CSV table of N, CA, C and O in Angstrom, one decimal:
chain,number,residue,atom,x,y,z
A,1,MET,N,-36.0,-5.1,61.2
A,1,MET,CA,-34.8,-5.0,61.4
A,1,MET,C,-35.1,-3.0,61.6
A,1,MET,O,-35.0,-2.6,61.4
A,2,HIS,N,-34.3,-2.5,62.7
A,2,HIS,CA,-33.8,-1.2,63.3
A,2,HIS,C,-33.1,-0.6,62.9
A,2,HIS,O,-31.6,-1.6,63.0
A,3,ALA,N,-32.9,0.4,62.6
A,3,ALA,CA,-31.5,1.3,62.3
A,3,ALA,C,-30.8,1.8,63.7
A,3,ALA,O,-31.4,2.0,64.3
A,4,CYS,N,-29.7,1.7,63.4
A,4,CYS,CA,-29.2,2.6,64.8
A,4,CYS,C,-29.0,3.3,64.9
A,4,CYS,O,-28.2,4.3,64.0
A,5,MET,N,-29.1,4.1,65.8
A,5,MET,CA,-29.2,5.2,66.4
A,5,MET,C,-28.6,5.8,67.6
A,5,MET,O,-28.8,4.8,68.6
A,6,LEU,N,-27.6,6.6,67.5
A,6,LEU,CA,-27.0,7.0,68.6
A,6,LEU,C,-27.6,8.3,69.0
A,6,LEU,O,-28.2,9.3,68.6
A,7,ALA,N,-28.0,8.3,70.4
A,7,ALA,CA,-28.2,9.7,70.9
A,7,ALA,C,-27.3,10.6,71.4
A,7,ALA,O,-26.5,10.5,72.3
A,8,VAL,N,-26.7,11.6,70.3
A,8,VAL,CA,-25.1,12.3,70.7
A,8,VAL,C,-26.3,13.2,71.1
A,8,VAL,O,-27.3,14.0,70.1
A,9,VAL,N,-26.0,14.1,72.0
A,9,VAL,CA,-26.4,15.5,72.4
A,9,VAL,C,-25.3,16.9,72.1
A,9,VAL,O,-24.0,16.6,72.0
A,10,SER,N,-25.7,17.7,71.1
A,10,SER,CA,-25.0,18.8,70.7
A,10,SER,C,-25.4,20.1,71.5
A,10,SER,O,-26.4,20.3,71.0
A,11,ALA,N,-25.2,21.0,71.9
A,11,ALA,CA,-25.2,22.2,72.0
A,11,ALA,C,-24.4,23.1,71.7
A,11,ALA,O,-22.8,23.1,71.9
A,12,GLN,N,-24.7,24.1,71.3
A,12,GLN,CA,-24.2,25.3,70.6
A,12,GLN,C,-23.9,26.7,71.5
A,12,GLN,O,-25.1,26.8,71.2
A,13,VAL,N,-23.4,26.9,72.2
A,13,VAL,CA,-24.2,28.3,73.5
A,13,VAL,C,-23.1,29.8,72.7
A,13,VAL,O,-21.8,29.5,72.1
A,14,PHE,N,-23.8,31.1,73.0
A,14,PHE,CA,-23.0,32.2,71.9
A,14,PHE,C,-23.1,33.1,73.9
A,14,PHE,O,-24.6,32.9,74.1
A,15,LEU,N,-22.1,33.9,74.3
A,15,LEU,CA,-22.5,34.3,75.4
A,15,LEU,C,-21.8,36.1,74.9
A,15,LEU,O,-21.0,36.4,74.1
A,16,TRP,N,-22.5,37.0,75.3
A,16,TRP,CA,-22.4,38.3,75.1
A,16,TRP,C,-22.7,38.9,76.6
A,16,TRP,O,-23.5,38.7,77.6
A,17,LYS,N,-22.2,40.3,77.2
A,17,LYS,CA,-22.8,41.6,77.9
A,17,LYS,C,-24.4,42.0,77.7
A,17,LYS,O,-24.7,41.9,76.8
A,18,GLY,N,-25.3,41.4,78.3
A,18,GLY,CA,-26.3,41.9,78.4
A,18,GLY,C,-27.6,41.6,79.7
A,18,GLY,O,-26.5,42.4,80.7
A,19,GLN,N,-29.0,41.5,79.6
A,19,GLN,CA,-29.2,41.8,81.3
A,19,GLN,C,-29.6,40.1,81.6
A,19,GLN,O,-30.5,40.6,82.2
A,20,GLY,N,-29.0,39.3,81.3
A,20,GLY,CA,-29.4,38.7,82.0
A,20,GLY,C,-30.8,37.2,80.2
A,20,GLY,O,-31.3,36.6,81.1
A,21,ARG,N,-30.8,37.9,79.6
A,21,ARG,CA,-32.0,36.8,78.7
A,21,ARG,C,-31.6,35.5,78.4
A,21,ARG,O,-29.5,35.7,77.7
A,22,ILE,N,-32.1,34.7,78.0
A,22,ILE,CA,-31.5,33.5,78.3
A,22,ILE,C,-32.2,32.5,77.2
A,22,ILE,O,-33.7,32.1,76.9
A,23,LEU,N,-32.1,32.5,75.7
A,23,LEU,CA,-32.6,32.0,74.5
A,23,LEU,C,-31.9,30.7,74.3
A,23,LEU,O,-31.0,30.2,74.2
A,24,VAL,N,-32.9,29.3,74.4
A,24,VAL,CA,-32.8,28.1,73.8
A,24,VAL,C,-33.5,27.7,72.6
A,24,VAL,O,-34.7,27.5,72.9
A,25,ASN,N,-32.6,27.4,71.4
A,25,ASN,CA,-33.2,27.0,70.3
A,25,ASN,C,-34.6,28.3,70.0
A,25,ASN,O,-35.7,28.0,69.4
A,26,ARG,N,-34.4,29.6,70.0
A,26,ARG,CA,-35.2,30.9,69.4
A,26,ARG,C,-36.4,30.9,70.5
A,26,ARG,O,-37.3,31.3,70.2
A,27,LYS,N,-36.2,30.1,72.0
A,27,LYS,CA,-37.1,30.0,73.3
A,27,LYS,C,-36.7,30.3,74.3
A,27,LYS,O,-35.6,29.9,74.4
A,28,PRO,N,-37.4,31.1,74.6
A,28,PRO,CA,-37.1,31.2,76.7
A,28,PRO,C,-36.7,30.4,77.4
A,28,PRO,O,-37.3,29.1,76.9
A,29,VAL,N,-35.4,30.1,78.2
A,29,VAL,CA,-35.9,29.0,79.0
A,29,VAL,C,-36.4,28.6,79.4
A,29,VAL,O,-36.7,27.3,79.8
A,30,ASP,N,-37.4,29.1,79.7
A,30,ASP,CA,-38.4,29.0,80.5
A,30,ASP,C,-39.8,28.3,80.2
A,30,ASP,O,-40.5,27.2,80.4
A,31,ALA,N,-39.6,28.6,78.7
A,31,ALA,CA,-40.7,27.8,77.8
A,31,ALA,C,-40.1,26.7,77.0
A,31,ALA,O,-40.6,25.6,77.5
A,32,TYR,N,-38.5,26.4,76.8
A,32,TYR,CA,-37.4,25.1,76.5
A,32,TYR,C,-38.2,24.4,77.3
A,32,TYR,O,-38.3,23.2,77.2
A,33,PHE,N,-37.3,24.8,78.5
A,33,PHE,CA,-37.5,24.1,79.5
A,33,PHE,C,-38.1,23.7,80.6
A,33,PHE,O,-37.9,24.5,81.7
A,34,GLY,N,-39.8,23.4,80.7
A,34,GLY,CA,-40.5,23.5,81.4
A,34,GLY,C,-40.6,23.0,82.8
A,34,GLY,O,-40.8,23.9,84.1
A,35,ASP,N,-39.5,21.7,82.7
A,35,ASP,CA,-39.4,21.5,84.5
A,35,ASP,C,-38.4,22.4,84.6
A,35,ASP,O,-37.6,22.8,84.2
A,36,LEU,N,-38.5,22.9,86.4
A,36,LEU,CA,-37.9,23.6,87.3
A,36,LEU,C,-36.4,22.9,87.3
A,36,LEU,O,-35.6,23.5,87.8
A,37,LEU,N,-36.2,21.7,87.6
A,37,LEU,CA,-34.8,20.7,87.8
A,37,LEU,C,-34.0,21.0,86.6
A,37,LEU,O,-32.8,20.8,86.8
A,38,MET,N,-34.9,21.0,85.2
A,38,MET,CA,-33.8,20.9,84.4
A,38,MET,C,-33.5,22.7,83.9
A,38,MET,O,-32.2,22.5,83.5
A,39,ARG,N,-34.1,23.4,84.4
A,39,ARG,CA,-33.7,24.8,84.4
A,39,ARG,C,-32.7,25.1,85.5
A,39,ARG,O,-32.1,25.9,85.2
A,40,SER,N,-32.8,24.5,86.7
A,40,SER,CA,-31.8,24.8,87.2
A,40,SER,C,-30.2,24.3,86.7
A,40,SER,O,-29.0,24.6,87.3
A,41,HIS,N,-30.5,22.9,86.3
A,41,HIS,CA,-29.1,22.5,85.8
A,41,HIS,C,-28.9,23.4,84.5
A,41,HIS,O,-27.7,23.7,84.6
A,42,VAL,N,-29.7,23.9,83.7
A,42,VAL,CA,-29.1,25.1,82.7
A,42,VAL,C,-28.6,26.5,83.2
A,42,VAL,O,-27.5,26.9,83.0
A,43,LEU,N,-29.2,26.8,84.3
A,43,LEU,CA,-28.6,28.1,85.1
A,43,LEU,C,-27.5,27.9,85.8
A,43,LEU,O,-27.2,29.2,86.6
A,44,ARG,N,-27.4,26.9,86.4
A,44,ARG,CA,-26.3,27.0,87.4
A,44,ARG,C,-24.7,26.8,87.5
A,44,ARG,O,-24.4,27.5,88.1
A,45,PRO,N,-24.6,27.2,85.9
A,45,PRO,CA,-23.3,27.8,86.0
A,45,PRO,C,-23.0,29.2,86.2
A,45,PRO,O,-22.2,29.9,86.8
A,46,LEU,N,-23.9,29.6,85.8
A,46,LEU,CA,-24.4,31.2,85.7
A,46,LEU,C,-24.3,31.7,87.0
A,46,LEU,O,-24.2,32.9,87.6
A,47,MET,N,-25.1,30.8,88.1
A,47,MET,CA,-26.0,31.3,89.8
A,47,MET,C,-24.2,30.9,90.2
A,47,MET,O,-24.2,31.8,91.4
A,48,LEU,N,-23.3,29.8,90.0
A,48,LEU,CA,-22.2,30.0,90.7
A,48,LEU,C,-21.6,31.1,90.6
A,48,LEU,O,-20.6,31.3,91.1
A,49,THR,N,-21.0,31.2,89.6
A,49,THR,CA,-20.0,32.8,88.8
A,49,THR,C,-20.7,34.1,89.1
A,49,THR,O,-20.0,34.7,89.1
A,50,GLY,N,-22.1,33.9,89.2
A,50,GLY,CA,-22.8,35.7,89.8
A,50,GLY,C,-23.4,36.1,88.4
A,50,GLY,O,-22.9,37.3,88.8
A,51,LEU,N,-23.3,35.4,87.2
A,51,LEU,CA,-23.7,36.2,86.5
A,51,LEU,C,-24.7,36.4,85.6
A,51,LEU,O,-25.1,36.0,84.3
A,52,VAL,N,-25.8,35.5,86.9
A,52,VAL,CA,-27.2,35.2,85.8
A,52,VAL,C,-27.6,37.0,85.4
A,52,VAL,O,-28.5,36.9,84.0
A,53,ASP,N,-27.6,38.3,85.5
A,53,ASP,CA,-28.2,38.7,84.8
A,53,ASP,C,-27.5,40.0,84.4
A,53,ASP,O,-27.4,41.0,84.1
A,54,GLN,N,-26.3,39.4,84.2
A,54,GLN,CA,-24.9,40.6,83.5
A,54,GLN,C,-25.1,39.9,81.9
A,54,GLN,O,-23.9,40.7,81.4
A,55,LEU,N,-25.4,38.8,81.5
A,55,LEU,CA,-24.7,38.3,80.3
A,55,LEU,C,-25.9,37.7,79.7
A,55,LEU,O,-27.0,36.9,79.9
A,56,ASP,N,-25.9,37.9,78.4
A,56,ASP,CA,-27.0,37.1,77.6
A,56,ASP,C,-26.9,35.8,76.7
A,56,ASP,O,-25.4,35.6,76.7
A,57,VAL,N,-27.2,34.7,76.9
A,57,VAL,CA,-27.0,33.4,75.8
A,57,VAL,C,-28.0,32.9,75.3
A,57,VAL,O,-29.0,33.2,75.3
A,58,LEU,N,-27.6,32.4,74.4
A,58,LEU,CA,-28.0,31.7,73.1
A,58,LEU,C,-27.3,30.2,73.0
A,58,LEU,O,-26.4,30.6,72.3
A,59,VAL,N,-28.5,29.4,72.8
A,59,VAL,CA,-27.8,28.2,72.7
A,59,VAL,C,-28.8,27.5,72.0
A,59,VAL,O,-30.0,27.8,71.7
A,60,HIS,N,-28.0,27.0,70.8
A,60,HIS,CA,-28.5,26.4,69.8
A,60,HIS,C,-28.6,24.8,70.1
A,60,HIS,O,-27.0,23.6,70.3
A,61,VAL,N,-29.4,23.3,70.8
A,61,VAL,CA,-29.3,22.1,71.3
A,61,VAL,C,-30.0,21.0,70.8
A,61,VAL,O,-31.2,22.0,70.1
A,62,HIS,N,-29.9,20.7,70.3
A,62,HIS,CA,-30.4,19.2,69.4
A,62,HIS,C,-30.0,17.8,69.8
A,62,HIS,O,-28.6,17.8,70.4
A,63,GLY,N,-30.5,16.5,69.3
A,63,GLY,CA,-30.2,15.7,69.6
A,63,GLY,C,-31.1,15.1,70.9
A,63,GLY,O,-31.1,16.1,72.5
A,64,GLY,N,-31.3,13.7,71.4
A,64,GLY,CA,-31.0,13.3,72.8
A,64,GLY,C,-32.5,13.6,73.3
A,64,GLY,O,-33.3,14.1,72.8
A,65,GLY,N,-32.8,13.5,74.8
A,65,GLY,CA,-34.2,14.2,75.1
A,65,GLY,C,-34.1,15.5,76.5
A,65,GLY,O,-32.4,16.3,76.1
A,66,VAL,N,-34.9,15.6,76.9
A,66,VAL,CA,-34.8,17.1,77.6
A,66,VAL,C,-33.8,17.4,78.5
A,66,VAL,O,-33.0,18.1,79.2
A,67,SER,N,-33.5,15.8,79.4
A,67,SER,CA,-32.0,15.9,80.3
A,67,SER,C,-30.5,16.1,79.9
A,67,SER,O,-30.5,16.9,80.3
A,68,GLY,N,-30.7,14.9,79.0
A,68,GLY,CA,-29.7,15.8,78.2
A,68,GLY,C,-29.1,16.5,77.8
A,68,GLY,O,-28.4,17.4,77.5
A,69,GLN,N,-30.7,17.3,76.8
A,69,GLN,CA,-29.8,18.6,76.3
A,69,GLN,C,-29.9,19.7,77.2
A,69,GLN,O,-29.0,20.9,77.3
A,70,ALA,N,-30.8,19.5,79.1
A,70,ALA,CA,-30.7,20.4,79.9
A,70,ALA,C,-29.0,20.5,80.3
A,70,ALA,O,-27.7,21.1,80.5
A,71,GLN,N,-28.3,19.1,80.7
A,71,GLN,CA,-27.0,18.8,80.4
A,71,GLN,C,-25.8,19.2,79.9
A,71,GLN,O,-24.9,19.9,80.1
A,72,ALA,N,-26.2,19.1,78.7
A,72,ALA,CA,-25.1,19.8,77.1
A,72,ALA,C,-25.3,21.0,77.3
A,72,ALA,O,-24.0,21.8,76.8
A,73,THR,N,-26.6,21.5,77.6
A,73,THR,CA,-26.7,23.4,78.0
A,73,THR,C,-25.3,23.8,78.9
A,73,THR,O,-25.0,24.5,78.7
A,74,ALA,N,-26.0,23.2,80.2
A,74,ALA,CA,-24.9,23.7,80.9
A,74,ALA,C,-23.3,22.7,81.1
A,74,ALA,O,-22.3,24.3,81.4
A,75,HIS,N,-23.2,22.1,80.4
A,75,HIS,CA,-21.7,22.2,79.9
A,75,HIS,C,-21.2,23.4,78.9
A,75,HIS,O,-20.2,23.7,79.1
A,76,GLY,N,-22.1,23.4,78.4
A,76,GLY,CA,-21.7,24.6,77.0
A,76,GLY,C,-21.5,26.0,77.2
A,76,GLY,O,-20.9,26.4,77.4
A,77,ILE,N,-22.6,25.9,78.6
A,77,ILE,CA,-22.7,27.4,79.0
A,77,ILE,C,-21.1,27.6,79.8
A,77,ILE,O,-20.6,28.5,80.0
A,78,ALA,N,-20.6,26.5,80.7
A,78,ALA,CA,-19.2,26.5,81.5
A,78,ALA,C,-18.4,26.4,80.9
A,78,ALA,O,-17.7,27.6,81.2
A,79,LYS,N,-18.5,25.7,79.6
A,79,LYS,CA,-17.1,26.2,78.4
A,79,LYS,C,-16.8,27.4,78.0
A,79,LYS,O,-15.7,28.0,78.1
A,80,ALA,N,-18.1,28.1,77.8
A,80,ALA,CA,-18.3,29.5,77.3
A,80,ALA,C,-17.7,30.2,77.7
A,80,ALA,O,-17.3,31.2,77.9
A,81,LEU,N,-18.3,30.1,79.2
A,81,LEU,CA,-17.8,31.2,80.8
A,81,LEU,C,-16.3,31.2,80.5
A,81,LEU,O,-16.0,32.2,81.2
A,82,VAL,N,-15.6,29.8,80.1
A,82,VAL,CA,-14.4,29.8,80.5
A,82,VAL,C,-13.6,30.5,79.6
A,82,VAL,O,-13.0,31.3,79.9
A,83,LYS,N,-14.4,30.8,78.6
A,83,LYS,CA,-13.6,31.1,77.3
A,83,LYS,C,-13.4,32.9,77.6
A,83,LYS,O,-12.9,33.7,77.3
A,84,PHE,N,-14.6,32.9,77.9
A,84,PHE,CA,-15.5,34.7,78.6
A,84,PHE,C,-14.5,35.3,79.6
A,84,PHE,O,-13.9,36.0,79.3
A,85,ASP,N,-14.0,34.3,80.9
A,85,ASP,CA,-13.5,35.0,81.6
A,85,ASP,C,-12.3,33.4,82.2
A,85,ASP,O,-13.3,32.9,83.0
A,86,PRO,N,-11.1,33.3,82.4
A,86,PRO,CA,-10.3,32.3,82.4
A,86,PRO,C,-10.2,32.4,83.8
A,86,PRO,O,-9.8,31.1,84.4
A,87,ALA,N,-10.8,33.3,84.6
A,87,ALA,CA,-10.2,32.8,85.7
A,87,ALA,C,-11.6,32.3,86.4
A,87,ALA,O,-11.5,32.0,87.7
A,88,LEU,N,-12.6,31.8,86.4
A,88,LEU,CA,-13.8,31.4,86.3
A,88,LEU,C,-13.6,30.4,86.3
A,88,LEU,O,-14.5,29.1,86.8
A,89,LYS,N,-12.5,29.5,86.0
A,89,LYS,CA,-12.1,27.9,85.6
A,89,LYS,C,-12.3,27.2,86.9
A,89,LYS,O,-12.8,26.1,86.8
A,90,SER,N,-11.6,27.8,87.7
A,90,SER,CA,-11.4,26.7,89.0
A,90,SER,C,-12.6,26.8,89.8
A,90,SER,O,-12.9,25.6,90.2
A,91,ALA,N,-13.5,27.6,89.7
A,91,ALA,CA,-14.9,27.8,90.5
A,91,ALA,C,-15.5,26.6,89.6
A,91,ALA,O,-16.3,25.7,90.5
A,92,LEU,N,-15.9,26.3,88.5
A,92,LEU,CA,-17.0,25.9,87.3
A,92,LEU,C,-16.5,24.2,87.3
A,92,LEU,O,-16.5,23.3,87.6
A,93,LYS,N,-14.7,23.7,87.5
A,93,LYS,CA,-14.2,22.8,87.7
A,93,LYS,C,-14.5,22.6,89.0
A,93,LYS,O,-14.4,20.9,88.7
A,94,ALA,N,-14.4,23.1,90.2
A,94,ALA,CA,-14.6,22.7,91.5
A,94,ALA,C,-16.2,22.1,91.6
A,94,ALA,O,-16.4,20.9,92.1
A,95,ALA,N,-17.0,22.4,90.6
A,95,ALA,CA,-18.0,21.9,90.6
A,95,ALA,C,-18.7,21.2,89.4
A,95,ALA,O,-19.7,20.6,89.5
A,96,LYS,N,-17.6,20.4,89.1
A,96,LYS,CA,-17.1,19.5,88.0
A,96,LYS,C,-18.6,19.9,86.7
A,96,LYS,O,-19.2,18.8,86.4
A,97,LEU,N,-18.7,20.7,86.6
A,97,LEU,CA,-19.5,21.7,85.5
A,97,LEU,C,-18.4,21.2,84.1
A,97,LEU,O,-19.3,21.6,82.9
A,98,LEU,N,-17.4,21.2,83.9
A,98,LEU,CA,-16.8,21.2,82.9
A,98,LEU,C,-16.4,19.6,82.3
A,98,LEU,O,-15.2,19.1,81.4
A,99,GLN,N,-16.8,18.7,83.3
A,99,GLN,CA,-16.5,17.3,82.4
A,99,GLN,C,-17.3,16.8,81.8
A,99,GLN,O,-19.1,17.0,82.0
A,100,ARG,N,-17.2,16.1,80.7
A,100,ARG,CA,-17.9,15.9,79.8
A,100,ARG,C,-19.1,14.5,80.3
A,100,ARG,O,-17.9,13.3,81.0
A,101,ASP,N,-19.8,13.8,79.8
A,101,ASP,CA,-20.3,12.4,80.8
A,101,ASP,C,-20.5,11.7,79.2
A,101,ASP,O,-20.4,11.9,78.4
A,102,PRO,N,-18.9,10.8,79.0
A,102,PRO,CA,-18.4,9.8,78.6
A,102,PRO,C,-19.3,8.9,78.0
A,102,PRO,O,-19.0,8.0,77.0
A,103,ARG,N,-20.7,8.4,78.6
A,103,ARG,CA,-21.4,7.2,78.2
A,103,ARG,C,-21.5,7.5,77.3
A,103,ARG,O,-22.5,8.8,76.7
A,104,ALA,N,-22.0,6.8,76.4
A,104,ALA,CA,-22.7,6.8,74.7
A,104,ALA,C,-23.6,5.5,74.7
A,104,ALA,O,-23.2,4.3,75.4
A,105,VAL,N,-24.1,5.6,73.7
A,105,VAL,CA,-24.4,4.0,73.5
A,105,VAL,C,-23.8,3.0,72.9
A,105,VAL,O,-22.9,3.4,71.7
A,106,GLU,N,-24.3,1.7,73.1
A,106,GLU,CA,-23.3,0.4,72.9
A,106,GLU,C,-23.4,0.3,71.0
A,106,GLU,O,-25.1,0.3,70.9
A,107,ARG,N,-22.9,0.0,69.9
A,107,ARG,CA,-23.3,-0.4,69.0
A,107,ARG,C,-23.7,-1.7,69.1
A,107,ARG,O,-23.7,-2.6,69.7
A,108,LYS,N,-24.7,-2.2,67.9
A,108,LYS,CA,-25.3,-3.3,67.8
A,108,LYS,C,-24.2,-4.4,67.1
A,108,LYS,O,-23.3,-4.0,66.4
A,109,LYS,N,-24.2,-5.4,67.4
A,109,LYS,CA,-23.4,-6.5,66.9
A,109,LYS,C,-23.9,-7.6,66.0
A,109,LYS,O,-25.2,-8.0,66.8
A,110,PHE,N,-23.5,-8.0,65.1
A,110,PHE,CA,-24.0,-9.1,64.4
A,110,PHE,C,-24.2,-10.4,65.3
A,110,PHE,O,-23.9,-10.6,66.0
A,111,GLY,N,-25.5,-10.9,64.7
A,111,GLY,CA,-25.7,-12.1,64.9
A,111,GLY,C,-26.6,-12.0,66.8
A,111,GLY,O,-26.6,-12.5,67.2
A,112,LYS,N,-27.2,-10.6,66.7
A,112,LYS,CA,-27.7,-10.2,68.2
A,112,LYS,C,-28.6,-9.0,67.5
A,112,LYS,O,-28.9,-9.1,66.7
A,113,ALA,N,-29.9,-9.2,68.7
A,113,ALA,CA,-31.5,-8.5,68.4
A,113,ALA,C,-30.8,-7.0,68.6
A,113,ALA,O,-31.3,-6.0,67.5
A,114,LYS,N,-29.6,-6.7,69.6
A,114,LYS,CA,-29.9,-5.3,69.2
A,114,LYS,C,-28.2,-5.8,70.2
A,114,LYS,O,-27.5,-6.2,69.7
A,115,ALA,N,-27.6,-4.7,70.9
A,115,ALA,CA,-26.3,-4.7,71.6
A,115,ALA,C,-26.1,-5.3,72.0
A,115,ALA,O,-24.8,-6.7,72.5
A,116,ARG,N,-26.6,-6.3,73.3
A,116,ARG,CA,-26.4,-7.4,74.1
A,116,ARG,C,-28.1,-8.5,74.5
A,116,ARG,O,-27.4,-9.4,74.5
A,117,LYS,N,-28.5,-7.9,74.2
A,117,LYS,CA,-29.7,-9.2,73.7
A,117,LYS,C,-30.0,-10.1,72.6
A,117,LYS,O,-29.4,-9.8,71.5
A,118,ALA,N,-29.9,-11.3,73.0
A,118,ALA,CA,-30.0,-12.8,71.8
A,118,ALA,C,-31.4,-12.4,71.2
A,118,ALA,O,-32.3,-12.6,71.8
A,119,PHE,N,-31.4,-13.2,69.8
A,119,PHE,CA,-32.5,-13.5,69.0
A,119,PHE,C,-33.3,-14.9,70.5
A,119,PHE,O,-32.7,-15.2,71.2
A,120,ALA,N,-34.1,-15.0,70.5
A,120,ALA,CA,-35.4,-15.8,70.6
A,120,ALA,C,-34.6,-17.2,70.5
A,120,ALA,O,-34.1,-17.4,69.5
A,121,TRP,N,-34.3,-18.0,71.5
A,121,TRP,CA,-33.7,-19.3,71.2
A,121,TRP,C,-34.8,-20.1,71.0
A,121,TRP,O,-35.8,-20.3,72.1
A,122,VAL,N,-35.3,-21.0,69.9
A,122,VAL,CA,-35.8,-21.7,69.7
A,122,VAL,C,-35.6,-23.2,69.4
A,122,VAL,O,-34.1,-23.3,68.5
A,123,LYS,N,-35.3,-24.2,70.1
A,123,LYS,CA,-35.3,-25.6,69.9
A,123,LYS,C,-35.7,-26.6,68.2
A,123,LYS,O,-34.5,-26.9,68.2
A,124,ARG,N,-36.7,-25.9,67.6
A,124,ARG,CA,-37.0,-26.9,66.5
A,124,ARG,C,-37.5,-25.8,65.6
A,124,ARG,O,-38.3,-24.8,66.2
């Protein structure tokens, strides 16, 4: 029997005025997110607001996979930007960067192998 693991991703973001350095789990964003698509997800809130080289960002992210971590980081940066400057909220909201992804792992039910998968049916 396998233990139930929920893929919960959380990102903690810190912003301050600087030269545009972005650190994710103590690594530069280029080293942590090797894929260009994931990096573009992370940088999208900063590019949209035009603050890429004006703010330094420090992110602590854990859980899930690379794609989920990139999306959680982008969401955290967007929320931090709204706290930094509330005038940016309308632009970030229009780009749907302030919406949280509500999908979660369905819980395992008793009498089932997984959340929906049934055990193999045996006649004898």
